[in-house]
Amino acid sequence: MTCANSIASLEGFVLCHSIAGGTGSGMGSYLLERLNDHFPKKLVQTYSVFPNWDHSQSDVVVQPYNSVLTLKRLTLNADAVVVLDNTSLNRIAVDRLRIENPTVDQLNSLVATIMAASTTTLRYPSYMNNDLIG
């Protein structure tokens, strides 16, 4: 938080996390809440990976509980939430990218591509609005 206080033109924060498991939902929600408390006027955008809703594919017993609690914190503390559905990410990897059994690294690469594509206008100068504030 100290480093963020010293930045001259800080516009906001981007958080990438999963909402199903312990660290992504618990620590991610806590970090989101703390950012909102310390920087109430800064924008916070999240890229939130939502779990598979097929319970046979779930490896976390408390996944629905974690998801509901994280959704509550997202609605209270995030200005923009980009929803990334884990089932859809797997389907894109299999159907479009022709990967039979996508690994976590391959799915993370897909998420990184989505993040890069959606923030291009903020990172490169153009005639379009070039900041988060508008």
Short mmCIF file of C-alpha atoms in Angstrom, two decimals:
data_model
loop_
_atom_site.label_atom_id
_atom_site.label_comp_id
_atom_site.label_asym_id
_atom_site.label_seq_id
_atom_site.Cartn_x
_atom_site.Cartn_y
_atom_site.Cartn_z
CA MET A 1 0.00 0.00 0.00
CA THR A 2 2.94 2.32 0.67
CA CYS A 3 4.20 2.02 -2.92
CA ALA A 4 0.74 2.87 -4.32
CA ASN A 5 0.63 6.04 -2.19
CA SER A 6 3.78 7.37 -3.88
CA ILE A 7 2.52 7.01 -7.47
CA ALA A 8 1.63 10.37 -9.01
CA SER A 9 -1.10 9.33 -11.44
CA LEU A 10 -2.59 6.14 -10.02
CA GLU A 11 -5.97 5.51 -11.63
CA GLY A 12 -6.95 2.14 -10.26
CA PHE A 13 -6.22 -1.51 -9.61
CA VAL A 14 -6.73 -4.75 -11.52
CA LEU A 15 -7.25 -7.96 -9.55
CA CYS A 16 -7.27 -11.44 -11.08
CA HIS A 17 -8.62 -14.26 -8.90
CA SER A 18 -10.75 -17.36 -8.69
CA ILE A 19 -13.89 -17.32 -6.59
CA ALA A 20 -14.17 -21.05 -5.88
CA GLY A 21 -11.24 -22.00 -3.69
CA GLY A 22 -9.57 -20.78 -0.53
CA THR A 23 -6.84 -18.38 -1.64
CA GLY A 24 -8.59 -16.87 -4.66
CA SER A 25 -11.87 -16.28 -2.90
CA GLY A 26 -10.66 -15.57 0.63
CA MET A 27 -7.44 -13.65 0.10
CA GLY A 28 -8.72 -12.08 -3.13
CA SER A 29 -11.84 -10.79 -1.38
CA TYR A 30 -9.81 -9.51 1.55
CA LEU A 31 -7.39 -7.71 -0.77
CA LEU A 32 -10.29 -6.23 -2.72
CA GLU A 33 -11.87 -4.95 0.46
CA ARG A 34 -8.59 -3.46 1.73
CA LEU A 35 -7.95 -1.70 -1.59
CA ASN A 36 -11.42 -0.20 -1.47
CA ASP A 37 -10.87 0.95 2.13
CA HIS A 38 -7.45 2.52 1.50
CA PHE A 39 -8.21 3.97 -1.96
CA PRO A 40 -11.96 4.70 -2.05
CA LYS A 41 -11.74 7.03 -5.08
CA LYS A 42 -9.65 4.69 -7.24
CA LEU A 43 -11.25 2.28 -9.69
CA VAL A 44 -11.00 -1.45 -9.02
CA GLN A 45 -11.55 -3.92 -11.85
CA THR A 46 -11.47 -7.68 -11.31
CA TYR A 47 -11.06 -10.61 -13.65
CA SER A 48 -12.92 -13.26 -11.69
CA VAL A 49 -12.80 -16.92 -12.74
CA PHE A 50 -16.09 -18.56 -11.81
CA PRO A 51 -16.07 -22.30 -11.07
CA ASN A 52 -17.47 -25.25 -12.98
CA TRP A 53 -21.07 -25.61 -11.87
CA ASP A 54 -21.02 -29.32 -12.62
CA HIS A 55 -20.52 -30.74 -9.13
CA SER A 56 -18.90 -33.90 -10.48
CA GLN A 57 -15.96 -31.79 -11.74
CA SER A 58 -15.55 -29.84 -8.51
CA ASP A 59 -12.59 -30.62 -6.28
CA VAL A 60 -13.56 -28.14 -3.54
CA VAL A 61 -16.43 -29.19 -1.28
CA VAL A 62 -17.26 -25.65 -0.12
CA GLN A 63 -17.12 -24.19 -3.65
CA PRO A 64 -20.74 -22.91 -3.70
CA TYR A 65 -20.31 -21.34 -0.25
CA ASN A 66 -17.05 -19.60 -1.25
CA SER A 67 -18.66 -18.37 -4.46
CA VAL A 68 -21.62 -16.77 -2.69
CA LEU A 69 -19.42 -15.04 -0.13
CA THR A 70 -17.05 -13.76 -2.79
CA LEU A 71 -19.94 -12.49 -4.94
CA LYS A 72 -21.13 -10.40 -2.00
CA ARG A 73 -17.71 -8.76 -1.66
CA LEU A 74 -17.42 -8.25 -5.42
CA THR A 75 -20.73 -6.37 -5.55
CA LEU A 76 -19.70 -4.16 -2.64
CA ASN A 77 -16.07 -3.40 -3.51
CA ALA A 78 -15.43 -3.74 -7.26
CA ASP A 79 -16.24 -1.12 -9.87
CA ALA A 80 -16.07 -3.56 -12.79
CA VAL A 81 -16.07 -7.36 -12.82
CA VAL A 82 -15.07 -9.33 -15.91
CA VAL A 83 -16.67 -12.75 -15.48
CA LEU A 84 -14.58 -15.64 -16.77
CA ASP A 85 -16.47 -18.93 -16.66
CA ASN A 86 -14.14 -21.89 -16.08
CA THR A 87 -16.38 -24.22 -18.10
CA SER A 88 -16.33 -21.82 -21.05
CA LEU A 89 -12.56 -21.39 -20.81
CA ASN A 90 -12.18 -25.17 -21.02
CA ARG A 91 -14.59 -25.34 -23.95
CA ILE A 92 -12.70 -22.60 -25.83
CA ALA A 93 -9.42 -24.42 -25.27
CA VAL A 94 -10.84 -27.72 -26.53
CA ASP A 95 -13.08 -26.54 -29.38
CA ARG A 96 -11.27 -23.48 -30.72
CA LEU A 97 -7.63 -24.02 -29.77
CA ARG A 98 -7.77 -27.80 -30.35
CA ILE A 99 -6.21 -28.71 -26.99
CA GLU A 100 -7.53 -32.10 -25.85
CA ASN A 101 -6.80 -31.79 -22.11
CA PRO A 102 -6.03 -28.15 -21.30
CA THR A 103 -3.65 -27.61 -18.39
CA VAL A 104 -3.91 -24.87 -15.81
CA ASP A 105 -1.01 -23.06 -17.51
CA GLN A 106 -2.83 -23.11 -20.85
CA LEU A 107 -6.03 -21.80 -19.28
CA ASN A 108 -4.07 -19.09 -17.45
CA SER A 109 -2.52 -18.11 -20.78
CA LEU A 110 -6.03 -17.79 -22.23
CA VAL A 111 -7.06 -15.56 -19.30
CA ALA A 112 -3.92 -13.43 -19.82
CA THR A 113 -4.83 -12.99 -23.49
CA ILE A 114 -8.32 -11.84 -22.52
CA MET A 115 -6.88 -9.39 -20.00
CA ALA A 116 -4.37 -8.03 -22.52
CA ALA A 117 -7.00 -7.60 -25.23
CA SER A 118 -9.43 -5.79 -22.94
CA THR A 119 -6.82 -3.31 -21.65
CA THR A 120 -5.05 -2.51 -24.93
CA THR A 121 -6.55 0.96 -25.28
CA LEU A 122 -5.33 1.86 -21.80
CA ARG A 123 -1.76 0.75 -22.47
CA TYR A 124 -1.15 2.13 -25.96
CA PRO A 125 -1.76 5.71 -27.11
CA SER A 126 -4.59 6.18 -29.55
CA TYR A 127 -7.35 8.57 -30.42
CA MET A 128 -9.68 6.81 -27.98
CA ASN A 129 -9.98 7.63 -24.30
CA ASN A 130 -6.69 6.64 -22.76
CA ASP A 131 -7.53 6.45 -19.07
CA LEU A 132 -9.92 4.70 -16.72
CA ILE A 133 -11.63 7.86 -15.57
CA GLY A 134 -13.03 8.91 -18.95
#
